[in-house]
Every structure is written in C-alpha cells, then in structure tokens.
JSON list of C-alpha atoms in Angstrom, two decimals:
[
{"chain": "A", "resi": 1, "resn": "MET", "atom": "CA", "xyz": [-0.63, -0.30, -0.44]},
{"chain": "A", "resi": 2, "resn": "LYS", "atom": "CA", "xyz": [1.60, 3.41, -0.85]},
{"chain": "A", "resi": 3, "resn": "LEU", "atom": "CA", "xyz": [-0.50, 6.93, 0.05]},
{"chain": "A", "resi": 4, "resn": "GLN", "atom": "CA", "xyz": [0.95, 10.19, -1.72]},
{"chain": "A", "resi": 5, "resn": "VAL", "atom": "CA", "xyz": [1.08, 13.57, -0.54]},
{"chain": "A", "resi": 6, "resn": "LYS", "atom": "CA", "xyz": [1.22, 15.90, -3.45]},
{"chain": "A", "resi": 7, "resn": "ASN", "atom": "CA", "xyz": [1.22, 19.78, -3.76]},
{"chain": "A", "resi": 8, "resn": "LEU", "atom": "CA", "xyz": [-0.58, 20.13, -0.15]},
{"chain": "A", "resi": 9, "resn": "HIS", "atom": "CA", "xyz": [-1.66, 23.75, 1.07]},
{"chain": "A", "resi": 10, "resn": "LYS", "atom": "CA", "xyz": [-4.08, 24.41, 4.71]},
{"chain": "A", "resi": 11, "resn": "SER", "atom": "CA", "xyz": [-4.51, 27.40, 6.26]},
{"chain": "A", "resi": 12, "resn": "TYR", "atom": "CA", "xyz": [-5.98, 29.22, 9.51]},
{"chain": "A", "resi": 13, "resn": "GLY", "atom": "CA", "xyz": [-7.24, 32.57, 8.37]},
{"chain": "A", "resi": 14, "resn": "ASN", "atom": "CA", "xyz": [-4.03, 34.56, 7.21]},
{"chain": "A", "resi": 15, "resn": "LEU", "atom": "CA", "xyz": [-1.30, 31.93, 9.04]},
{"chain": "A", "resi": 16, "resn": "GLN", "atom": "CA", "xyz": [-0.29, 29.17, 6.32]},
{"chain": "A", "resi": 17, "resn": "VAL", "atom": "CA", "xyz": [0.48, 25.98, 8.35]},
{"chain": "A", "resi": 18, "resn": "ILE", "atom": "CA", "xyz": [1.35, 23.56, 5.47]},
{"chain": "A", "resi": 19, "resn": "SER", "atom": "CA", "xyz": [2.18, 25.16, 1.86]},
{"chain": "A", "resi": 20, "resn": "ASN", "atom": "CA", "xyz": [3.56, 23.24, -0.90]},
{"chain": "A", "resi": 21, "resn": "PHE", "atom": "CA", "xyz": [3.90, 20.00, 1.35]},
{"chain": "A", "resi": 22, "resn": "ASN", "atom": "CA", "xyz": [4.78, 16.49, -0.84]},
{"chain": "A", "resi": 23, "resn": "ILE", "atom": "CA", "xyz": [5.35, 13.04, 1.10]},
{"chain": "A", "resi": 24, "resn": "ASP", "atom": "CA", "xyz": [4.99, 9.88, 0.74]},
{"chain": "A", "resi": 25, "resn": "PHE", "atom": "CA", "xyz": [4.58, 6.55, 3.38]},
{"chain": "A", "resi": 26, "resn": "SER", "atom": "CA", "xyz": [4.45, 2.88, 1.82]},
{"chain": "A", "resi": 27, "resn": "SER", "atom": "CA", "xyz": [3.93, -0.18, 3.90]},
{"chain": "A", "resi": 28, "resn": "ASP", "atom": "CA", "xyz": [7.30, -0.94, 3.71]},
{"chain": "A", "resi": 29, "resn": "GLY", "atom": "CA", "xyz": [8.09, -0.16, 7.19]},
{"chain": "A", "resi": 30, "resn": "ILE", "atom": "CA", "xyz": [6.87, 2.64, 10.25]},
{"chain": "A", "resi": 31, "resn": "HIS", "atom": "CA", "xyz": [7.20, 6.08, 9.37]},
{"chain": "A", "resi": 32, "resn": "CYS", "atom": "CA", "xyz": [7.98, 8.62, 11.77]},
{"chain": "A", "resi": 33, "resn": "LEU", "atom": "CA", "xyz": [7.05, 11.98, 11.67]},
{"chain": "A", "resi": 34, "resn": "PHE", "atom": "CA", "xyz": [9.83, 13.82, 14.25]},
{"chain": "A", "resi": 35, "resn": "GLY", "atom": "CA", "xyz": [9.34, 17.51, 14.76]},
{"chain": "A", "resi": 36, "resn": "PRO", "atom": "CA", "xyz": [9.14, 20.11, 17.83]},
{"chain": "A", "resi": 37, "resn": "SER", "atom": "CA", "xyz": [5.72, 20.96, 18.62]},
{"chain": "A", "resi": 38, "resn": "GLY", "atom": "CA", "xyz": [3.60, 22.84, 16.90]},
{"chain": "A", "resi": 39, "resn": "CYS", "atom": "CA", "xyz": [5.60, 22.76, 13.54]},
{"chain": "A", "resi": 40, "resn": "GLY", "atom": "CA", "xyz": [2.20, 21.13, 12.13]},
{"chain": "A", "resi": 41, "resn": "LYS", "atom": "CA", "xyz": [2.49, 17.70, 11.70]},
{"chain": "A", "resi": 42, "resn": "THR", "atom": "CA", "xyz": [-1.27, 17.12, 13.71]},
{"chain": "A", "resi": 43, "resn": "THR", "atom": "CA", "xyz": [-2.20, 19.64, 11.58]},
{"chain": "A", "resi": 44, "resn": "LEU", "atom": "CA", "xyz": [-1.27, 17.40, 8.32]},
{"chain": "A", "resi": 45, "resn": "ILE", "atom": "CA", "xyz": [-3.05, 14.11, 9.96]},
{"chain": "A", "resi": 46, "resn": "ASN", "atom": "CA", "xyz": [-6.00, 15.97, 10.87]},
{"chain": "A", "resi": 47, "resn": "THR", "atom": "CA", "xyz": [-6.14, 16.74, 6.95]},
{"chain": "A", "resi": 48, "resn": "LEU", "atom": "CA", "xyz": [-4.93, 13.57, 5.30]},
{"chain": "A", "resi": 49, "resn": "VAL", "atom": "CA", "xyz": [-7.85, 11.32, 7.71]},
{"chain": "A", "resi": 50, "resn": "GLY", "atom": "CA", "xyz": [-10.22, 14.10, 6.55]},
{"chain": "A", "resi": 51, "resn": "LEU", "atom": "CA", "xyz": [-10.98, 15.95, 9.91]},
{"chain": "A", "resi": 52, "resn": "CYS", "atom": "CA", "xyz": [-9.10, 19.17, 8.27]},
{"chain": "A", "resi": 53, "resn": "SER", "atom": "CA", "xyz": [-10.40, 20.86, 5.23]},
{"chain": "A", "resi": 54, "resn": "TYR", "atom": "CA", "xyz": [-7.17, 22.58, 2.87]},
{"chain": "A", "resi": 55, "resn": "GLU", "atom": "CA", "xyz": [-7.53, 24.95, 0.21]},
{"chain": "A", "resi": 56, "resn": "LYS", "atom": "CA", "xyz": [-5.58, 22.60, -2.45]},
{"chain": "A", "resi": 57, "resn": "GLY", "atom": "CA", "xyz": [-3.03, 19.57, -3.28]},
{"chain": "A", "resi": 58, "resn": "ASN", "atom": "CA", "xyz": [-3.33, 15.57, -4.08]},
{"chain": "A", "resi": 59, "resn": "ILE", "atom": "CA", "xyz": [-4.02, 13.41, -1.34]},
{"chain": "A", "resi": 60, "resn": "ILE", "atom": "CA", "xyz": [-4.01, 10.22, -2.57]},
{"chain": "A", "resi": 61, "resn": "GLY", "atom": "CA", "xyz": [-4.77, 6.64, -1.47]},
{"chain": "A", "resi": 62, "resn": "PHE", "atom": "CA", "xyz": [-6.56, 7.83, 2.29]},
{"chain": "A", "resi": 63, "resn": "LYS", "atom": "CA", "xyz": [-10.24, 7.30, 1.03]},
{"chain": "A", "resi": 64, "resn": "ASP", "atom": "CA", "xyz": [-11.75, 4.55, 1.64]},
{"chain": "A", "resi": 65, "resn": "LYS", "atom": "CA", "xyz": [-9.29, 3.40, 3.62]},
{"chain": "A", "resi": 66, "resn": "ARG", "atom": "CA", "xyz": [-10.07, 1.82, 7.66]},
{"chain": "A", "resi": 67, "resn": "ILE", "atom": "CA", "xyz": [-8.21, 4.12, 10.06]},
{"chain": "A", "resi": 68, "resn": "SER", "atom": "CA", "xyz": [-6.92, 3.51, 13.38]},
{"chain": "A", "resi": 69, "resn": "TYR", "atom": "CA", "xyz": [-6.24, 6.90, 14.88]},
{"chain": "A", "resi": 70, "resn": "ILE", "atom": "CA", "xyz": [-4.43, 7.21, 18.11]},
{"chain": "A", "resi": 71, "resn": "PHE", "atom": "CA", "xyz": [-5.42, 11.44, 19.23]},
{"chain": "A", "resi": 72, "resn": "GLN", "atom": "CA", "xyz": [-3.14, 13.01, 21.90]},
{"chain": "A", "resi": 73, "resn": "GLU", "atom": "CA", "xyz": [-6.04, 13.04, 24.06]},
{"chain": "A", "resi": 74, "resn": "ASP", "atom": "CA", "xyz": [-8.40, 9.80, 24.67]},
{"chain": "A", "resi": 75, "resn": "ARG", "atom": "CA", "xyz": [-11.45, 11.13, 22.64]},
{"chain": "A", "resi": 76, "resn": "LEU", "atom": "CA", "xyz": [-13.39, 8.33, 24.75]},
{"chain": "A", "resi": 77, "resn": "LEU", "atom": "CA", "xyz": [-16.66, 8.76, 25.01]},
{"chain": "A", "resi": 78, "resn": "PRO", "atom": "CA", "xyz": [-17.40, 9.70, 29.37]},
{"chain": "A", "resi": 79, "resn": "TRP", "atom": "CA", "xyz": [-21.12, 8.16, 29.55]},
{"chain": "A", "resi": 80, "resn": "ALA", "atom": "CA", "xyz": [-19.77, 4.88, 28.39]},
{"chain": "A", "resi": 81, "resn": "THR", "atom": "CA", "xyz": [-17.56, 2.15, 30.72]},
{"chain": "A", "resi": 82, "resn": "ILE", "atom": "CA", "xyz": [-14.24, 1.39, 29.02]},
{"chain": "A", "resi": 83, "resn": "GLU", "atom": "CA", "xyz": [-15.07, -1.89, 27.96]},
{"chain": "A", "resi": 84, "resn": "GLU", "atom": "CA", "xyz": [-18.02, -0.33, 25.83]},
{"chain": "A", "resi": 85, "resn": "ASN", "atom": "CA", "xyz": [-16.00, 2.28, 24.45]},
{"chain": "A", "resi": 86, "resn": "ILE", "atom": "CA", "xyz": [-13.95, -0.59, 22.41]},
{"chain": "A", "resi": 87, "resn": "LYS", "atom": "CA", "xyz": [-17.05, -2.63, 21.79]},
{"chain": "A", "resi": 88, "resn": "PHE", "atom": "CA", "xyz": [-18.64, 0.66, 20.18]},
{"chain": "A", "resi": 89, "resn": "VAL", "atom": "CA", "xyz": [-15.45, 0.12, 17.34]},
{"chain": "A", "resi": 90, "resn": "LEU", "atom": "CA", "xyz": [-16.26, -3.07, 16.30]},
{"chain": "A", "resi": 91, "resn": "GLU", "atom": "CA", "xyz": [-18.75, -4.17, 14.15]},
{"chain": "A", "resi": 92, "resn": "ASN", "atom": "CA", "xyz": [-20.46, -6.82, 12.77]},
{"chain": "A", "resi": 93, "resn": "ILE", "atom": "CA", "xyz": [-18.57, -8.97, 14.97]},
{"chain": "A", "resi": 94, "resn": "GLU", "atom": "CA", "xyz": [-20.69, -11.78, 17.13]},
{"chain": "A", "resi": 95, "resn": "LYS", "atom": "CA", "xyz": [-20.79, -11.30, 20.64]},
{"chain": "A", "resi": 96, "resn": "ARG", "atom": "CA", "xyz": [-18.43, -14.20, 22.31]},
{"chain": "A", "resi": 97, "resn": "LYS", "atom": "CA", "xyz": [-15.27, -12.78, 19.79]},
{"chain": "A", "resi": 98, "resn": "ILE", "atom": "CA", "xyz": [-15.74, -8.50, 20.67]},
{"chain": "A", "resi": 99, "resn": "ASP", "atom": "CA", "xyz": [-15.85, -9.90, 24.29]},
{"chain": "A", "resi": 100, "resn": "GLU", "atom": "CA", "xyz": [-12.25, -11.51, 23.51]},
{"chain": "A", "resi": 101, "resn": "ILE", "atom": "CA", "xyz": [-10.46, -8.79, 21.60]},
{"chain": "A", "resi": 102, "resn": "VAL", "atom": "CA", "xyz": [-12.24, -6.63, 24.50]},
{"chain": "A", "resi": 103, "resn": "ASP", "atom": "CA", "xyz": [-10.39, -8.80, 27.04]},
{"chain": "A", "resi": 104, "resn": "LYS", "atom": "CA", "xyz": [-7.12, -8.93, 24.34]},
{"chain": "A", "resi": 105, "resn": "TYR", "atom": "CA", "xyz": [-6.43, -5.47, 24.32]},
{"chain": "A", "resi": 106, "resn": "LEU", "atom": "CA", "xyz": [-7.36, -4.75, 27.64]},
{"chain": "A", "resi": 107, "resn": "SER", "atom": "CA", "xyz": [-4.83, -6.69, 28.49]},
{"chain": "A", "resi": 108, "resn": "LEU", "atom": "CA", "xyz": [-2.60, -5.73, 26.71]},
{"chain": "A", "resi": 109, "resn": "VAL", "atom": "CA", "xyz": [-2.48, -2.23, 28.19]},
{"chain": "A", "resi": 110, "resn": "ASP", "atom": "CA", "xyz": [-2.84, -4.09, 31.97]},
{"chain": "A", "resi": 111, "resn": "LEU", "atom": "CA", "xyz": [-6.31, -2.86, 32.08]},
{"chain": "A", "resi": 112, "resn": "ILE", "atom": "CA", "xyz": [-8.36, -5.91, 32.54]},
{"chain": "A", "resi": 113, "resn": "ASP", "atom": "CA", "xyz": [-9.68, -5.49, 35.54]},
{"chain": "A", "resi": 114, "resn": "PHE", "atom": "CA", "xyz": [-11.20, -1.21, 34.94]},
{"chain": "A", "resi": 115, "resn": "LYS", "atom": "CA", "xyz": [-13.17, -2.60, 32.25]},
{"chain": "A", "resi": 116, "resn": "LYS", "atom": "CA", "xyz": [-16.28, -2.10, 34.12]},
{"chain": "A", "resi": 117, "resn": "CYS", "atom": "CA", "xyz": [-15.14, 1.76, 34.94]},
{"chain": "A", "resi": 118, "resn": "TYR", "atom": "CA", "xyz": [-16.08, 5.06, 33.41]},
{"chain": "A", "resi": 119, "resn": "PRO", "atom": "CA", "xyz": [-13.52, 7.11, 31.77]},
{"chain": "A", "resi": 120, "resn": "ASN", "atom": "CA", "xyz": [-13.72, 9.93, 35.20]},
{"chain": "A", "resi": 121, "resn": "GLU", "atom": "CA", "xyz": [-12.79, 7.08, 37.23]},
{"chain": "A", "resi": 122, "resn": "LEU", "atom": "CA", "xyz": [-9.13, 6.64, 35.56]},
{"chain": "A", "resi": 123, "resn": "SER", "atom": "CA", "xyz": [-5.58, 8.38, 35.72]},
{"chain": "A", "resi": 124, "resn": "GLY", "atom": "CA", "xyz": [-5.18, 10.36, 32.67]},
{"chain": "A", "resi": 125, "resn": "GLY", "atom": "CA", "xyz": [-2.52, 8.05, 31.47]},
{"chain": "A", "resi": 126, "resn": "MET", "atom": "CA", "xyz": [-4.81, 4.92, 32.01]},
{"chain": "A", "resi": 127, "resn": "ARG", "atom": "CA", "xyz": [-7.60, 6.94, 29.62]},
{"chain": "A", "resi": 128, "resn": "GLN", "atom": "CA", "xyz": [-4.40, 7.09, 27.35]},
{"chain": "A", "resi": 129, "resn": "ARG", "atom": "CA", "xyz": [-4.33, 3.68, 27.61]},
{"chain": "A", "resi": 130, "resn": "VAL", "atom": "CA", "xyz": [-7.71, 3.20, 26.61]},
{"chain": "A", "resi": 131, "resn": "SER", "atom": "CA", "xyz": [-7.94, 4.66, 23.24]},
{"chain": "A", "resi": 132, "resn": "ILE", "atom": "CA", "xyz": [-4.52, 2.99, 22.92]},
{"chain": "A", "resi": 133, "resn": "ALA", "atom": "CA", "xyz": [-6.16, -0.03, 23.26]},
{"chain": "A", "resi": 134, "resn": "ARG", "atom": "CA", "xyz": [-9.31, 0.70, 21.13]},
{"chain": "A", "resi": 135, "resn": "ALA", "atom": "CA", "xyz": [-7.58, 1.55, 18.62]},
{"chain": "A", "resi": 136, "resn": "PHE", "atom": "CA", "xyz": [-5.45, -1.76, 18.18]},
{"chain": "A", "resi": 137, "resn": "ALA", "atom": "CA", "xyz": [-9.61, -3.67, 18.84]},
{"chain": "A", "resi": 138, "resn": "TYR", "atom": "CA", "xyz": [-10.27, -1.52, 15.64]},
{"chain": "A", "resi": 139, "resn": "ASP", "atom": "CA", "xyz": [-8.54, -3.43, 12.51]},
{"chain": "A", "resi": 140, "resn": "GLY", "atom": "CA", "xyz": [-7.88, -0.43, 10.24]},
{"chain": "A", "resi": 141, "resn": "ASP", "atom": "CA", "xyz": [-5.95, -0.29, 7.01]},
{"chain": "A", "resi": 142, "resn": "ILE", "atom": "CA", "xyz": [-3.73, 2.34, 8.15]},
{"chain": "A", "resi": 143, "resn": "LEU", "atom": "CA", "xyz": [-2.63, 2.64, 11.99]},
{"chain": "A", "resi": 144, "resn": "ILE", "atom": "CA", "xyz": [-1.96, 6.51, 12.94]},
{"chain": "A", "resi": 145, "resn": "MET", "atom": "CA", "xyz": [-0.05, 8.05, 16.03]},
{"chain": "A", "resi": 146, "resn": "ASP", "atom": "CA", "xyz": [-0.01, 11.32, 17.74]},
{"chain": "A", "resi": 147, "resn": "GLU", "atom": "CA", "xyz": [2.54, 10.97, 20.64]},
{"chain": "A", "resi": 148, "resn": "PRO", "atom": "CA", "xyz": [0.54, 8.39, 22.35]},
{"chain": "A", "resi": 149, "resn": "PHE", "atom": "CA", "xyz": [2.88, 7.52, 24.87]},
{"chain": "A", "resi": 150, "resn": "LYS", "atom": "CA", "xyz": [3.31, 11.16, 26.09]},
{"chain": "A", "resi": 151, "resn": "GLY", "atom": "CA", "xyz": [2.81, 10.64, 29.48]},
{"chain": "A", "resi": 152, "resn": "LEU", "atom": "CA", "xyz": [2.97, 6.49, 30.35]},
{"chain": "A", "resi": 153, "resn": "HIS", "atom": "CA", "xyz": [5.32, 4.49, 32.44]},
{"chain": "A", "resi": 154, "resn": "PHE", "atom": "CA", "xyz": [8.45, 3.27, 30.80]},
{"chain": "A", "resi": 155, "resn": "ASP", "atom": "CA", "xyz": [7.12, 0.04, 31.23]},
{"chain": "A", "resi": 156, "resn": "ILE", "atom": "CA", "xyz": [4.40, -0.17, 29.79]},
{"chain": "A", "resi": 157, "resn": "LYS", "atom": "CA", "xyz": [5.17, 2.53, 26.81]},
{"chain": "A", "resi": 158, "resn": "LYS", "atom": "CA", "xyz": [7.86, -0.31, 25.90]},
{"chain": "A", "resi": 159, "resn": "VAL", "atom": "CA", "xyz": [4.89, -3.21, 26.09]},
{"chain": "A", "resi": 160, "resn": "LEU", "atom": "CA", "xyz": [3.32, -1.07, 23.55]},
{"chain": "A", "resi": 161, "resn": "ILE", "atom": "CA", "xyz": [6.49, -0.14, 20.77]},
{"chain": "A", "resi": 162, "resn": "ASP", "atom": "CA", "xyz": [7.24, -3.94, 20.37]},
{"chain": "A", "resi": 163, "resn": "TYR", "atom": "CA", "xyz": [3.32, -4.31, 19.88]},
{"chain": "A", "resi": 164, "resn": "ILE", "atom": "CA", "xyz": [3.18, -1.89, 17.38]},
{"chain": "A", "resi": 165, "resn": "ILE", "atom": "CA", "xyz": [6.43, -3.03, 15.67]},
{"chain": "A", "resi": 166, "resn": "ASP", "atom": "CA", "xyz": [4.99, -7.18, 16.24]},
{"chain": "A", "resi": 167, "resn": "TYR", "atom": "CA", "xyz": [1.76, -5.15, 14.81]},
{"chain": "A", "resi": 168, "resn": "TRP", "atom": "CA", "xyz": [3.50, -4.32, 11.50]},
{"chain": "A", "resi": 169, "resn": "TYR", "atom": "CA", "xyz": [5.54, -7.45, 11.14]},
{"chain": "A", "resi": 170, "resn": "GLU", "atom": "CA", "xyz": [2.59, -8.81, 10.82]},
{"chain": "A", "resi": 171, "resn": "LYS", "atom": "CA", "xyz": [-0.55, -7.33, 9.04]},
{"chain": "A", "resi": 172, "resn": "LYS", "atom": "CA", "xyz": [2.16, -5.19, 6.61]},
{"chain": "A", "resi": 173, "resn": "ASN", "atom": "CA", "xyz": [0.24, -2.09, 6.92]},
{"chain": "A", "resi": 174, "resn": "VAL", "atom": "CA", "xyz": [0.99, 2.13, 6.45]},
{"chain": "A", "resi": 175, "resn": "VAL", "atom": "CA", "xyz": [2.16, 2.94, 10.12]},
{"chain": "A", "resi": 176, "resn": "ILE", "atom": "CA", "xyz": [2.54, 6.89, 10.71]},
{"chain": "A", "resi": 177, "resn": "TYR", "atom": "CA", "xyz": [4.23, 8.10, 14.01]},
{"chain": "A", "resi": 178, "resn": "ILE", "atom": "CA", "xyz": [3.97, 11.87, 15.56]},
{"chain": "A", "resi": 179, "resn": "THR", "atom": "CA", "xyz": [6.99, 12.28, 18.68]},
{"chain": "A", "resi": 180, "resn": "HIS", "atom": "CA", "xyz": [9.33, 14.38, 19.17]},
{"chain": "A", "resi": 181, "resn": "ASP", "atom": "CA", "xyz": [10.97, 12.02, 21.36]},
{"chain": "A", "resi": 182, "resn": "ILE", "atom": "CA", "xyz": [14.39, 10.60, 19.95]},
{"chain": "A", "resi": 183, "resn": "ASP", "atom": "CA", "xyz": [14.57, 7.43, 21.94]},
{"chain": "A", "resi": 184, "resn": "GLU", "atom": "CA", "xyz": [10.87, 6.41, 20.71]},
{"chain": "A", "resi": 185, "resn": "VAL", "atom": "CA", "xyz": [12.30, 6.47, 16.47]},
{"chain": "A", "resi": 186, "resn": "LEU", "atom": "CA", "xyz": [15.39, 5.13, 17.27]},
{"chain": "A", "resi": 187, "resn": "TYR", "atom": "CA", "xyz": [13.63, 2.20, 18.47]},
{"chain": "A", "resi": 188, "resn": "MET", "atom": "CA", "xyz": [10.55, 1.88, 16.01]},
{"chain": "A", "resi": 189, "resn": "ALA", "atom": "CA", "xyz": [11.10, 3.92, 13.15]},
{"chain": "A", "resi": 190, "resn": "ASN", "atom": "CA", "xyz": [12.08, 2.67, 9.99]},
{"chain": "A", "resi": 191, "resn": "HIS", "atom": "CA", "xyz": [11.24, 5.81, 7.97]},
{"chain": "A", "resi": 192, "resn": "ILE", "atom": "CA", "xyz": [11.77, 9.35, 9.36]},
{"chain": "A", "resi": 193, "resn": "HIS", "atom": "CA", "xyz": [10.60, 12.38, 7.91]},
{"chain": "A", "resi": 194, "resn": "VAL", "atom": "CA", "xyz": [12.11, 15.22, 10.09]},
{"chain": "A", "resi": 195, "resn": "LEU", "atom": "CA", "xyz": [9.64, 18.28, 10.24]},
{"chain": "A", "resi": 196, "resn": "SER", "atom": "CA", "xyz": [9.88, 21.99, 10.92]},
{"chain": "A", "resi": 197, "resn": "GLY", "atom": "CA", "xyz": [7.83, 24.76, 10.45]},
{"chain": "A", "resi": 198, "resn": "ILE", "atom": "CA", "xyz": [5.83, 27.22, 9.91]},
{"chain": "A", "resi": 199, "resn": "PRO", "atom": "CA", "xyz": [4.80, 26.19, 6.68]},
{"chain": "A", "resi": 200, "resn": "LEU", "atom": "CA", "xyz": [5.49, 22.52, 7.63]},
{"chain": "A", "resi": 201, "resn": "LYS", "atom": "CA", "xyz": [8.31, 21.77, 5.04]},
{"chain": "A", "resi": 202, "resn": "ILE", "atom": "CA", "xyz": [10.51, 18.50, 5.58]},
{"chain": "A", "resi": 203, "resn": "GLN", "atom": "CA", "xyz": [14.59, 18.93, 6.95]},
{"chain": "A", "resi": 204, "resn": "LYS", "atom": "CA", "xyz": [15.56, 15.59, 5.69]},
{"chain": "A", "resi": 205, "resn": "GLN", "atom": "CA", "xyz": [14.51, 12.10, 5.33]},
{"chain": "A", "resi": 206, "resn": "PHE", "atom": "CA", "xyz": [15.98, 8.52, 6.10]},
{"chain": "A", "resi": 207, "resn": "THR", "atom": "CA", "xyz": [16.04, 5.21, 6.75]},
{"chain": "A", "resi": 208, "resn": "ILE", "atom": "CA", "xyz": [17.07, 2.91, 9.35]},
{"chain": "A", "resi": 209, "resn": "ASP", "atom": "CA", "xyz": [17.37, -0.47, 7.52]},
{"chain": "A", "resi": 210, "resn": "ILE", "atom": "CA", "xyz": [18.41, -2.16, 10.84]},
{"chain": "A", "resi": 211, "resn": "PRO", "atom": "CA", "xyz": [16.07, -4.59, 11.88]},
{"chain": "A", "resi": 212, "resn": "HIS", "atom": "CA", "xyz": [13.57, -3.92, 15.74]},
{"chain": "A", "resi": 213, "resn": "ASN", "atom": "CA", "xyz": [15.80, -6.46, 17.43]},
{"chain": "A", "resi": 214, "resn": "ASP", "atom": "CA", "xyz": [19.04, -5.70, 16.28]},
{"chain": "A", "resi": 215, "resn": "ARG", "atom": "CA", "xyz": [19.32, -2.32, 17.83]},
{"chain": "A", "resi": 216, "resn": "ASP", "atom": "CA", "xyz": [20.87, -2.27, 21.07]},
{"chain": "A", "resi": 217, "resn": "ASP", "atom": "CA", "xyz": [24.48, -1.56, 19.89]},
{"chain": "A", "resi": 218, "resn": "VAL", "atom": "CA", "xyz": [24.57, 2.14, 21.29]},
{"chain": "A", "resi": 219, "resn": "ASN", "atom": "CA", "xyz": [27.80, 3.27, 18.68]},
{"chain": "A", "resi": 220, "resn": "THR", "atom": "CA", "xyz": [25.64, 1.84, 15.79]},
{"chain": "A", "resi": 221, "resn": "MET", "atom": "CA", "xyz": [22.08, 3.95, 16.44]},
{"chain": "A", "resi": 222, "resn": "ASN", "atom": "CA", "xyz": [23.86, 6.85, 17.58]},
{"chain": "A", "resi": 223, "resn": "LYS", "atom": "CA", "xyz": [24.80, 7.75, 14.54]},
{"chain": "A", "resi": 224, "resn": "TYR", "atom": "CA", "xyz": [21.21, 7.98, 13.49]},
{"chain": "A", "resi": 225, "resn": "ARG", "atom": "CA", "xyz": [20.93, 9.64, 16.48]},
{"chain": "A", "resi": 226, "resn": "LEU", "atom": "CA", "xyz": [22.98, 12.49, 15.84]},
{"chain": "A", "resi": 227, "resn": "LEU", "atom": "CA", "xyz": [20.86, 12.96, 12.31]},
{"chain": "A", "resi": 228, "resn": "LEU", "atom": "CA", "xyz": [17.59, 13.74, 14.77]},
{"chain": "A", "resi": 229, "resn": "VAL", "atom": "CA", "xyz": [19.64, 16.44, 16.90]}
]
C-alpha cells in the first residue's frame, strides 16, 4: 500500500500552516514524523484523514481506508464504560468474539481489571491506554498515532511499542507515528521524516534499515541519533 500527499496547502485564516507540501507513506516500514511541537504535524495528519479541510493539493490513497487513529487526547465516550468504549468500534462481529477482543487489548495495556469503570474514574494515563487499546482493537488499514505514549510509564510504553512493531510485521499496513522523542524514533521507526515549520517543511528524510531486534548497539544507533539533533 502506498499513500501520497502532493502540493498540499492548508491555512488557518492568514496563517499558512502547510504550503506546497509533499510526502509519501508506504507499508514497507513504520513511518515517523519527527519535529518540534507546533510545527504542523498534527494538522497534517488531521488533514490527511479528513478532519481538517485544505485549500488545494492532492491526497492519494486515504479515501475509503479504515483508519485507526490514536489522538494526543483520549477522546473516550464519558457515558460509556471502558469496555463499551472499545466495543463501540467493533461492528459486525459476534458477541463472543467481541468480548475476546476487548479482553485481549485491555490486558495488553494492563487495564483488564478496570473494564467496568467509566473514564472519569481513571487517571489521564489510564484513559490514554484505553484509547490505545481501542485503536488496536479496530482492525484498520492504516494506523496513525499522535504522540500516544506521552506521560506513560516506561514499562508499559515499551510493551506497547513492541506490540506496534509486531503489529507491523504481521499486518504490513501503513503505520504513521508522530513524536518528538528521539529514543522512540530510534527504537521503532524505519522511515524518518524530520519536520520543521511553520509552514511545515521536510528538513531531511532517512531510513533505518537495521531490524528492530538488532538496535542495541549504541555506536551504530548514535549515527542515526545525530541526524535527529
């Protein structure tokens, strides 16, 4: 699968946030949009998935695709329990299978004991973990994550990142990940797009060809770290 953005323009009033922007996303690796807060990364993704309008340009490949999106904020339904929030995205599946899916992903994020709770009974970090579980439960064609692990404990973050890597190896779907955390980039990403703004620009692009389970050598990874600072 290949997704393309060609000559994209997006503004808020007189502020040109994205101007003549081009980028490609493929399913042959995990893509990372790396850049400082406020440079336009979230606006770009929201525009690609149809949450924001744009003035001109071409967005190719996103239409009619099932998209799993983990937002920066949790966006849970406050009147629904945790398990109901996940069931909400599961359609045309028999009840027994739905219950299995809910339990699988709540166990992954270590929240199985809280499935009868409501969002206001959980901490911010726990609510974000529910959002992650919900996105994983929805079997989309494209997985998009906007700084999903901000504020999470290192141990649970590593479990979730490892799951995303395994998910990509299994599904070979398009995975797009927004962050400004260098360690997350080096651990997870294959294709890195270093961004700046405003307006949004690509400063450099490079690929880490090293398999994920061979990235323990500090000297080797420092070569890529220097490209991000």
